[in-house]
Amino acid sequence: MVKKAEIDILLRAFGVSGVQAVSEVEEVEETFDVEVLPRKRSEKKRKLAGYDQFEAEVRHQSSEMSQYYEIFYCLEVSIRQLVENTLSESEGAMWWNSGRVPEGFRTEVSNLKKKDEDSGITPRSENALDYLTFGQLGQLITSNFDLFGASLSSKSAVSRIMNQLNMLRNPIAHCCPLAEDEKERLELTVRDWFRLRS
């Protein structure tokens, strides 16, 4: 007769070997972009019809790069909010025309908004600030550092970090995989940005 203690040991061994087997199968699934185990996947389901017709390697790269896009999206939106909040707090609701934004930026934004209207597609935004490039955001912050000095610790650090982020943004925005060094550099530069804010 098998004792309860022996049954417990056998059940634990069975459970551990099952977990190990599932883990190994999941590694194969990820490596070859296949689904072997029928189960509810945590993977994002794409709304775009035909997504699964793209090559597996391209889908894998897009999935890998999506995390860096998400980081940059959050970072850029938060920087735009910082710019808008800081300038509107100082100059009021009409800050865009207060002289704090260079005339060349305003002209370029006006032209881009007109181009959006003429294209027949939904304009990207009603907010003029959303038409500035990331590089222009950095210039706007540094040229108005008398206002941003309360929330950012160093003008030269802002310039360096924004330039670094702009360089790292390019492969993300233009669908190129980031090299491992650049992934680490992005992580460090984002940390630098948050350190600058404290």
mmCIF file of N, CA and C in Angstrom, residues 67-123:
data_model
loop_
_atom_site.group_PDB
_atom_site.id
_atom_site.type_symbol
_atom_site.label_atom_id
_atom_site.label_comp_id
_atom_site.label_asym_id
_atom_site.label_seq_id
_atom_site.Cartn_x
_atom_site.Cartn_y
_atom_site.Cartn_z
ATOM 1 N N GLN A 67 7.530 47.599 -26.839
ATOM 2 C CA GLN A 67 7.800 48.070 -25.476
ATOM 3 C C GLN A 67 8.595 49.374 -25.487
ATOM 4 N N TYR A 68 9.491 49.532 -26.457
ATOM 5 C CA TYR A 68 10.284 50.759 -26.533
ATOM 6 C C TYR A 68 9.439 51.908 -27.073
ATOM 7 N N TYR A 69 8.542 51.583 -27.993
ATOM 8 C CA TYR A 69 7.602 52.594 -28.484
ATOM 9 C C TYR A 69 6.730 53.087 -27.327
ATOM 10 N N GLU A 70 6.226 52.165 -26.513
ATOM 11 C CA GLU A 70 5.366 52.544 -25.388
ATOM 12 C C GLU A 70 6.109 53.441 -24.404
ATOM 13 N N ILE A 71 7.360 53.094 -24.114
ATOM 14 C CA ILE A 71 8.162 53.925 -23.210
ATOM 15 C C ILE A 71 8.302 55.324 -23.795
ATOM 16 N N PHE A 72 8.649 55.387 -25.080
ATOM 17 C CA PHE A 72 8.874 56.684 -25.694
ATOM 18 C C PHE A 72 7.583 57.471 -25.824
ATOM 19 N N TYR A 73 6.496 56.797 -26.117
ATOM 20 C CA TYR A 73 5.193 57.465 -26.213
ATOM 21 C C TYR A 73 4.872 58.150 -24.882
ATOM 22 N N CYS A 74 4.989 57.406 -23.789
ATOM 23 C CA CYS A 74 4.702 57.960 -22.456
ATOM 24 C C CYS A 74 5.633 59.128 -22.140
ATOM 25 N N LEU A 75 6.907 58.953 -22.441
ATOM 26 C CA LEU A 75 7.890 59.993 -22.166
ATOM 27 C C LEU A 75 7.580 61.261 -22.960
ATOM 28 N N GLU A 76 7.340 61.112 -24.254
ATOM 29 C CA GLU A 76 7.100 62.282 -25.098
ATOM 30 C C GLU A 76 5.817 62.998 -24.699
ATOM 31 N N VAL A 77 4.766 62.253 -24.410
ATOM 32 C CA VAL A 77 3.507 62.879 -23.983
ATOM 33 C C VAL A 77 3.717 63.630 -22.668
ATOM 34 N N SER A 78 4.461 63.042 -21.746
ATOM 35 C CA SER A 78 4.687 63.720 -20.460
ATOM 36 C C SER A 78 5.528 64.983 -20.639
ATOM 37 N N ILE A 79 6.480 64.966 -21.569
ATOM 38 C CA ILE A 79 7.286 66.162 -21.839
ATOM 39 C C ILE A 79 6.416 67.243 -22.471
ATOM 40 N N ARG A 80 5.555 66.866 -23.399
ATOM 41 C CA ARG A 80 4.631 67.839 -24.001
ATOM 42 C C ARG A 80 3.724 68.449 -22.929
ATOM 43 N N GLN A 81 3.252 67.621 -22.000
ATOM 44 C CA GLN A 81 2.409 68.137 -20.911
ATOM 45 C C GLN A 81 3.192 69.099 -20.025
ATOM 46 N N LEU A 82 4.448 68.763 -19.735
ATOM 47 C CA LEU A 82 5.293 69.654 -18.939
ATOM 48 C C LEU A 82 5.441 71.008 -19.632
ATOM 49 N N VAL A 83 5.699 70.984 -20.938
ATOM 50 C CA VAL A 83 5.862 72.227 -21.698
ATOM 51 C C VAL A 83 4.573 73.039 -21.657
ATOM 52 N N GLU A 84 3.463 72.394 -21.958
ATOM 53 C CA GLU A 84 2.182 73.118 -21.982
ATOM 54 C C GLU A 84 1.835 73.676 -20.602
ATOM 55 N N ASN A 85 1.962 72.859 -19.570
ATOM 56 C CA ASN A 85 1.622 73.316 -18.214
ATOM 57 C C ASN A 85 2.513 74.470 -17.768
ATOM 58 N N THR A 86 3.809 74.353 -18.039
ATOM 59 C CA THR A 86 4.753 75.392 -17.606
ATOM 60 C C THR A 86 4.494 76.707 -18.330
ATOM 61 N N LEU A 87 4.317 76.642 -19.654
ATOM 62 C CA LEU A 87 4.119 77.876 -20.419
ATOM 63 C C LEU A 87 2.749 78.494 -20.159
ATOM 64 N N SER A 88 1.720 77.682 -20.022
ATOM 65 C CA SER A 88 0.388 78.256 -19.768
ATOM 66 C C SER A 88 0.297 78.825 -18.355
ATOM 67 N N GLU A 89 1.006 78.224 -17.413
ATOM 68 C CA GLU A 89 1.020 78.755 -16.044
ATOM 69 C C GLU A 89 1.677 80.133 -16.007
ATOM 70 N N SER A 90 2.715 80.304 -16.807
ATOM 71 C CA SER A 90 3.437 81.574 -16.822
ATOM 72 C C SER A 90 2.770 82.629 -17.712
ATOM 73 N N GLU A 91 2.326 82.202 -18.896
ATOM 74 C CA GLU A 91 1.877 83.155 -19.912
ATOM 75 C C GLU A 91 0.366 83.166 -20.135
ATOM 76 N N GLY A 92 -0.345 82.233 -19.517
ATOM 77 C CA GLY A 92 -1.794 82.176 -19.692
ATOM 78 C C GLY A 92 -2.189 81.303 -20.871
ATOM 79 N N ALA A 93 -3.476 81.261 -21.132
ATOM 80 C CA ALA A 93 -4.036 80.381 -22.162
ATOM 81 C C ALA A 93 -3.496 80.690 -23.559
ATOM 82 N N MET A 94 -3.079 81.908 -23.787
ATOM 83 C CA MET A 94 -2.588 82.302 -25.113
ATOM 84 C C MET A 94 -1.059 82.217 -25.200
ATOM 85 N N TRP A 95 -0.459 81.319 -24.426
ATOM 86 C CA TRP A 95 0.999 81.215 -24.363
ATOM 87 C C TRP A 95 1.635 80.971 -25.724
ATOM 88 N N TRP A 96 0.933 80.292 -26.625
ATOM 89 C CA TRP A 96 1.490 79.967 -27.937
ATOM 90 C C TRP A 96 1.896 81.241 -28.684
ATOM 91 N N ASN A 97 1.130 82.311 -28.503
ATOM 92 C CA ASN A 97 1.397 83.577 -29.193
ATOM 93 C C ASN A 97 2.039 84.619 -28.281
ATOM 94 N N SER A 98 2.601 84.186 -27.162
ATOM 95 C CA SER A 98 3.129 85.121 -26.161
ATOM 96 C C SER A 98 4.549 85.603 -26.450
ATOM 97 N N GLY A 99 5.188 85.065 -27.467
ATOM 98 C CA GLY A 99 6.587 85.401 -27.723
ATOM 99 C C GLY A 99 7.541 84.348 -27.169
ATOM 100 N N ARG A 100 7.014 83.392 -26.423
ATOM 101 C CA ARG A 100 7.838 82.311 -25.869
ATOM 102 C C ARG A 100 8.132 81.229 -26.914
ATOM 103 N N VAL A 101 7.292 81.150 -27.929
ATOM 104 C CA VAL A 101 7.469 80.154 -28.999
ATOM 105 C C VAL A 101 8.051 80.879 -30.210
ATOM 106 N N PRO A 102 9.199 80.442 -30.718
ATOM 107 C CA PRO A 102 9.807 81.121 -31.870
ATOM 108 C C PRO A 102 8.843 81.208 -33.062
ATOM 109 N N GLU A 103 8.921 82.316 -33.765
ATOM 110 C CA GLU A 103 8.054 82.559 -34.924
ATOM 111 C C GLU A 103 8.172 81.434 -35.952
ATOM 112 N N GLY A 104 9.396 80.940 -36.174
ATOM 113 C CA GLY A 104 9.592 79.852 -37.135
ATOM 114 C C GLY A 104 8.822 78.595 -36.753
ATOM 115 N N PHE A 105 8.761 78.291 -35.459
ATOM 116 C CA PHE A 105 7.993 77.133 -34.986
ATOM 117 C C PHE A 105 6.509 77.339 -35.265
ATOM 118 N N ARG A 106 6.022 78.560 -34.960
ATOM 119 C CA ARG A 106 4.586 78.829 -35.153
ATOM 120 C C ARG A 106 4.214 78.749 -36.631
ATOM 121 N N THR A 107 5.078 79.278 -37.493
ATOM 122 C CA THR A 107 4.818 79.223 -38.939
ATOM 123 C C THR A 107 4.806 77.778 -39.425
ATOM 124 N N GLU A 108 5.792 77.004 -38.993
ATOM 125 C CA GLU A 108 5.862 75.594 -39.399
ATOM 126 C C GLU A 108 4.625 74.825 -38.935
ATOM 127 N N VAL A 109 4.196 75.061 -37.706
ATOM 128 C CA VAL A 109 3.008 74.383 -37.178
ATOM 129 C C VAL A 109 1.773 74.790 -37.968
ATOM 130 N N SER A 110 1.660 76.063 -38.285
ATOM 131 C CA SER A 110 0.522 76.543 -39.076
ATOM 132 C C SER A 110 0.480 75.843 -40.436
ATOM 133 N N ASN A 111 1.648 75.703 -41.071
ATOM 134 C CA ASN A 111 1.720 75.013 -42.367
ATOM 135 C C ASN A 111 1.353 73.535 -42.240
ATOM 136 N N LEU A 112 1.812 72.890 -41.184
ATOM 137 C CA LEU A 112 1.495 71.469 -40.978
ATOM 138 C C LEU A 112 0.006 71.260 -40.710
ATOM 139 N N LYS A 113 -0.588 72.170 -39.940
ATOM 140 C CA LYS A 113 -2.026 72.060 -39.665
ATOM 141 C C LYS A 113 -2.832 72.251 -40.954
ATOM 142 N N LYS A 114 -2.396 73.189 -41.789
ATOM 143 C CA LYS A 114 -3.066 73.425 -43.076
ATOM 144 C C LYS A 114 -2.940 72.191 -43.964
ATOM 145 N N LYS A 115 -1.768 71.588 -43.971
ATOM 146 C CA LYS A 115 -1.538 70.373 -44.757
ATOM 147 C C LYS A 115 -2.465 69.251 -44.283
ATOM 148 N N ASP A 116 -2.617 69.102 -42.964
ATOM 149 C CA ASP A 116 -3.544 68.104 -42.419
ATOM 150 C C ASP A 116 -4.973 68.368 -42.887
ATOM 151 N N GLU A 117 -5.393 69.625 -42.805
ATOM 152 C CA GLU A 117 -6.754 69.982 -43.232
ATOM 153 C C GLU A 117 -6.965 69.653 -44.707
ATOM 154 N N ASP A 118 -5.980 69.975 -45.533
ATOM 155 C CA ASP A 118 -6.091 69.760 -46.976
ATOM 156 C C ASP A 118 -6.011 68.290 -47.371
ATOM 157 N N SER A 119 -5.499 67.447 -46.490
ATOM 158 C CA SER A 119 -5.335 66.030 -46.827
ATOM 159 C C SER A 119 -6.645 65.255 -46.767
ATOM 160 N N GLY A 120 -7.613 65.786 -46.038
ATOM 161 C CA GLY A 120 -8.889 65.084 -45.917
ATOM 162 C C GLY A 120 -8.901 64.027 -44.820
ATOM 163 N N ILE A 121 -7.798 63.862 -44.103
ATOM 164 C CA ILE A 121 -7.787 62.915 -42.986
ATOM 165 C C ILE A 121 -7.968 63.689 -41.680
ATOM 166 N N THR A 122 -8.257 62.972 -40.629
ATOM 167 C CA THR A 122 -8.439 63.609 -39.330
ATOM 168 C C THR A 122 -7.126 64.257 -38.900
ATOM 169 N N PRO A 123 -7.150 65.541 -38.552
ATOM 170 C CA PRO A 123 -5.922 66.191 -38.082
ATOM 171 C C PRO A 123 -5.369 65.472 -36.857
#
